[in-house]
mmCIF file of N, CA and C in Angstrom:
data_model
loop_
_atom_site.group_PDB
_atom_site.id
_atom_site.type_symbol
_atom_site.label_atom_id
_atom_site.label_comp_id
_atom_site.label_asym_id
_atom_site.label_seq_id
_atom_site.Cartn_x
_atom_site.Cartn_y
_atom_site.Cartn_z
ATOM 1 N N MET O 1 35.184 -46.567 -7.612
ATOM 2 C CA MET O 1 35.217 -45.056 -8.260
ATOM 3 C C MET O 1 34.420 -44.351 -7.021
ATOM 4 N N VAL O 2 35.483 -43.740 -7.214
ATOM 5 C CA VAL O 2 34.932 -42.707 -5.534
ATOM 6 C C VAL O 2 34.591 -41.475 -6.627
ATOM 7 N N LEU O 3 34.350 -40.667 -6.167
ATOM 8 C CA LEU O 3 33.538 -38.862 -6.885
ATOM 9 C C LEU O 3 34.211 -38.711 -5.440
ATOM 10 N N ALA O 4 34.463 -37.048 -6.816
ATOM 11 C CA ALA O 4 34.238 -35.917 -5.579
ATOM 12 C C ALA O 4 33.233 -35.264 -4.916
ATOM 13 N N ALA O 5 33.033 -34.379 -3.769
ATOM 14 C CA ALA O 5 31.789 -33.778 -3.144
ATOM 15 C C ALA O 5 30.840 -33.439 -4.491
ATOM 16 N N GLY O 6 31.559 -32.152 -4.742
ATOM 17 C CA GLY O 6 30.261 -32.256 -6.136
ATOM 18 C C GLY O 6 29.755 -32.463 -6.802
ATOM 19 N N GLU O 7 30.475 -34.167 -6.974
ATOM 20 C CA GLU O 7 29.522 -34.752 -8.441
ATOM 21 C C GLU O 7 28.669 -35.697 -7.693
ATOM 22 N N VAL O 8 27.392 -35.739 -9.055
ATOM 23 C CA VAL O 8 26.389 -36.533 -8.524
ATOM 24 C C VAL O 8 26.811 -37.612 -9.353
ATOM 25 N N SER O 9 25.878 -39.097 -9.394
ATOM 26 C CA SER O 9 26.102 -39.468 -10.212
ATOM 27 C C SER O 9 24.244 -40.746 -10.186
ATOM 28 N N PRO O 10 23.797 -41.290 -11.326
ATOM 29 C CA PRO O 10 22.829 -41.277 -11.134
ATOM 30 C C PRO O 10 22.725 -42.868 -10.922
ATOM 31 N N GLY O 11 23.782 -43.561 -11.539
ATOM 32 C CA GLY O 11 24.329 -45.019 -10.945
ATOM 33 C C GLY O 11 22.985 -45.745 -10.763
ATOM 34 N N LEU O 12 22.795 -47.197 -11.117
ATOM 35 C CA LEU O 12 21.486 -48.480 -11.399
ATOM 36 C C LEU O 12 21.042 -47.694 -11.320
ATOM 37 N N LEU O 13 20.285 -47.010 -9.729
ATOM 38 C CA LEU O 13 19.282 -47.056 -10.350
ATOM 39 C C LEU O 13 18.697 -46.337 -10.802
ATOM 40 N N GLY O 14 19.189 -44.954 -11.336
ATOM 41 C CA GLY O 14 18.694 -44.306 -12.297
ATOM 42 C C GLY O 14 18.670 -45.271 -13.980
ATOM 43 N N PHE O 15 19.135 -45.696 -14.028
ATOM 44 C CA PHE O 15 19.226 -46.752 -15.280
ATOM 45 C C PHE O 15 17.760 -47.363 -15.631
ATOM 46 N N VAL O 16 18.300 -48.098 -14.208
ATOM 47 C CA VAL O 16 16.339 -48.920 -14.154
ATOM 48 C C VAL O 16 14.663 -48.052 -13.997
ATOM 49 N N VAL O 17 15.252 -47.050 -13.276
ATOM 50 C CA VAL O 17 14.004 -46.610 -13.998
ATOM 51 C C VAL O 17 14.380 -45.663 -15.273
ATOM 52 N N VAL O 18 14.393 -45.626 -15.751
ATOM 53 C CA VAL O 18 14.917 -44.303 -17.375
ATOM 54 C C VAL O 18 14.642 -46.664 -17.986
ATOM 55 N N ALA O 19 15.270 -47.160 -17.850
ATOM 56 C CA ALA O 19 14.625 -48.574 -18.524
ATOM 57 C C ALA O 19 13.199 -48.516 -18.670
ATOM 58 N N LEU O 20 12.685 -49.072 -17.728
ATOM 59 C CA LEU O 20 11.199 -49.079 -17.363
ATOM 60 C C LEU O 20 10.447 -48.170 -17.975
ATOM 61 N N LEU O 21 10.730 -46.502 -17.462
ATOM 62 C CA LEU O 21 9.858 -46.222 -18.467
ATOM 63 C C LEU O 21 9.672 -46.395 -19.832
ATOM 64 N N GLY O 22 11.092 -46.484 -20.060
ATOM 65 C CA GLY O 22 11.379 -46.888 -21.839
ATOM 66 C C GLY O 22 10.215 -47.715 -22.145
ATOM 67 N N LEU O 23 9.834 -48.981 -21.196
ATOM 68 C CA LEU O 23 9.100 -50.486 -21.636
ATOM 69 C C LEU O 23 7.740 -49.603 -21.582
ATOM 70 N N ALA O 24 7.361 -48.932 -20.624
ATOM 71 C CA ALA O 24 6.179 -49.015 -20.023
ATOM 72 C C ALA O 24 5.266 -48.294 -21.433
ATOM 73 N N LEU O 25 6.666 -46.733 -21.945
ATOM 74 C CA LEU O 25 5.771 -46.686 -23.357
ATOM 75 C C LEU O 25 6.264 -47.348 -24.506
ATOM 76 N N TYR O 26 7.004 -47.936 -24.657
ATOM 77 C CA TYR O 26 6.726 -48.646 -25.761
ATOM 78 C C TYR O 26 5.341 -49.957 -25.777
ATOM 79 N N ILE O 27 4.545 -50.397 -24.641
ATOM 80 C CA ILE O 27 3.753 -51.270 -24.344
ATOM 81 C C ILE O 27 2.589 -50.059 -24.796
ATOM 82 N N LEU O 28 2.362 -49.539 -23.509
ATOM 83 C CA LEU O 28 1.799 -48.013 -23.964
ATOM 84 C C LEU O 28 1.157 -48.113 -25.915
ATOM 85 N N ILE O 29 2.129 -47.507 -26.424
ATOM 86 C CA ILE O 29 2.965 -47.387 -28.105
ATOM 87 C C ILE O 29 1.917 -48.587 -28.675
ATOM 88 N N LYS O 30 2.325 -49.054 -28.712
ATOM 89 C CA LYS O 30 1.771 -50.655 -28.937
ATOM 90 C C LYS O 30 0.894 -51.484 -29.008
ATOM 91 N N SER O 31 -0.169 -51.099 -27.385
ATOM 92 C CA SER O 31 -1.892 -50.585 -27.776
ATOM 93 C C SER O 31 -2.143 -49.697 -28.376
ATOM 94 N N MET O 32 -1.505 -48.209 -27.969
ATOM 95 C CA MET O 32 -2.415 -47.723 -28.711
ATOM 96 C C MET O 32 -2.201 -47.890 -29.639
ATOM 97 N N ASN O 33 -1.549 -48.874 -30.262
ATOM 98 C CA ASN O 33 -1.665 -48.701 -32.548
ATOM 99 C C ASN O 33 -2.837 -49.784 -32.419
ATOM 100 N N LYS O 34 -2.849 -50.935 -31.881
ATOM 101 C CA LYS O 34 -3.419 -51.443 -31.881
ATOM 102 C C LYS O 34 -5.231 -50.988 -31.134
ATOM 103 N N GLN O 35 -5.587 -50.422 -30.890
ATOM 104 C CA GLN O 35 -7.489 -49.947 -30.446
ATOM 105 C C GLN O 35 -6.804 -48.813 -31.743
ATOM 106 N N MET O 36 -6.388 -47.842 -32.324
ATOM 107 C CA MET O 36 -6.198 -47.387 -32.930
ATOM 108 C C MET O 36 -6.860 -47.643 -34.311
ATOM 109 N N SER O 37 -6.238 -49.119 -34.822
ATOM 110 C CA SER O 37 -6.433 -50.077 -35.768
ATOM 111 C C SER O 37 -7.936 -50.711 -36.111
ATOM 112 N N LYS O 38 -8.072 -50.412 -35.036
ATOM 113 C CA LYS O 38 -10.081 -50.480 -34.289
ATOM 114 C C LYS O 38 -10.985 -49.969 -35.008
ATOM 115 N N ILE O 39 -10.455 -48.932 -34.750
ATOM 116 C CA ILE O 39 -11.127 -47.703 -34.889
ATOM 117 C C ILE O 39 -12.098 -47.792 -37.199
ATOM 118 N N GLN O 40 -12.862 -47.763 -37.431
ATOM 119 C CA GLN O 40 -13.325 -48.241 -38.604
ATOM 120 C C GLN O 40 -14.969 -45.945 -38.429
ATOM 121 N N VAL O 41 -13.642 -45.735 -39.386
ATOM 122 C CA VAL O 41 -14.580 -44.195 -40.061
ATOM 123 C C VAL O 41 -14.313 -44.562 -42.093
ATOM 124 N N PRO O 42 -15.735 -44.131 -41.337
ATOM 125 C CA PRO O 42 -16.563 -44.083 -42.220
ATOM 126 C C PRO O 42 -16.125 -42.724 -43.536
ATOM 127 N N ARG O 43 -16.338 -43.675 -44.623
ATOM 128 C CA ARG O 43 -15.771 -42.689 -45.590
ATOM 129 C C ARG O 43 -17.006 -42.006 -45.283
ATOM 130 N N GLU O 44 -16.568 -40.150 -46.930
ATOM 131 C CA GLU O 44 -17.348 -39.753 -46.496
ATOM 132 C C GLU O 44 -18.699 -40.010 -47.921
ATOM 133 N N GLY O 45 -18.918 -40.593 -48.412
ATOM 134 C CA GLY O 45 -19.848 -41.124 -49.479
ATOM 135 C C GLY O 45 -20.341 -41.730 -48.680
ATOM 136 N N GLU O 46 -19.761 -42.609 -47.549
ATOM 137 C CA GLU O 46 -21.207 -43.684 -47.090
ATOM 138 C C GLU O 46 -21.611 -42.311 -46.470
ATOM 139 N N ALA O 47 -21.125 -41.416 -45.132
ATOM 140 C CA ALA O 47 -21.520 -40.912 -44.142
ATOM 141 C C ALA O 47 -23.231 -39.997 -44.491
ATOM 142 N N GLU O 48 -22.856 -39.316 -46.246
ATOM 143 C CA GLU O 48 -24.273 -39.814 -47.051
ATOM 144 C C GLU O 48 -25.015 -39.311 -47.149
ATOM 145 N N GLY O 49 -24.796 -41.086 -47.464
ATOM 146 C CA GLY O 49 -26.140 -42.039 -48.043
ATOM 147 C C GLY O 49 -26.513 -42.087 -46.345
ATOM 148 N N GLU O 50 -26.148 -42.546 -45.261
ATOM 149 C CA GLU O 50 -26.098 -43.658 -43.714
ATOM 150 C C GLU O 50 -27.254 -42.290 -43.611
ATOM 151 N N ALA O 51 -27.388 -41.027 -43.170
ATOM 152 C CA ALA O 51 -27.716 -39.573 -43.290
ATOM 153 C C ALA O 51 -28.460 -39.969 -43.692
ATOM 154 N N ARG O 52 -28.823 -40.000 -45.147
ATOM 155 C CA ARG O 52 -29.805 -39.288 -46.313
ATOM 156 C C ARG O 52 -31.428 -40.886 -45.648
ATOM 157 N N ASP O 53 -30.333 -41.717 -44.799
ATOM 158 C CA ASP O 53 -31.217 -43.030 -45.046
ATOM 159 C C ASP O 53 -32.249 -43.077 -43.166
ATOM 160 N N GLU O 54 -31.485 -42.139 -42.019
ATOM 161 C CA GLU O 54 -31.682 -41.269 -41.446
ATOM 162 C C GLU O 54 -32.860 -41.158 -42.071
ATOM 163 N N GLU O 55 -33.137 -39.690 -42.616
ATOM 164 C CA GLU O 55 -34.093 -39.132 -42.490
ATOM 165 C C GLU O 55 -35.037 -39.818 -42.975
ATOM 166 N N LYS O 56 -35.286 -40.450 -43.959
ATOM 167 C CA LYS O 56 -35.962 -41.546 -44.623
ATOM 168 C C LYS O 56 -37.332 -41.866 -44.006
ATOM 169 N N ALA O 57 -36.138 -42.685 -42.796
ATOM 170 C CA ALA O 57 -36.316 -43.163 -41.589
ATOM 171 C C ALA O 57 -38.043 -42.158 -40.845
ATOM 172 N N LYS O 58 -37.154 -40.933 -40.939
ATOM 173 C CA LYS O 58 -37.454 -40.625 -39.385
ATOM 174 C C LYS O 58 -39.360 -40.323 -40.417
ATOM 175 N N LYS O 59 -39.605 -39.832 -41.454
ATOM 176 C CA LYS O 59 -40.459 -39.406 -42.750
ATOM 177 C C LYS O 59 -41.812 -40.611 -41.971
#
């Protein structure tokens, strides 16, 4: 394939770079979801109960 003087084509290198960026993004999102699932958020009632217990322990 012959390109005209003003045409530019990304070629194989452009495809490989975009594919590697996509793969890195997939791996990062998968890892983030794994880490997010490990986080334990206390429920509202539990947080209030713990605060009361801490106040009683200080007295």
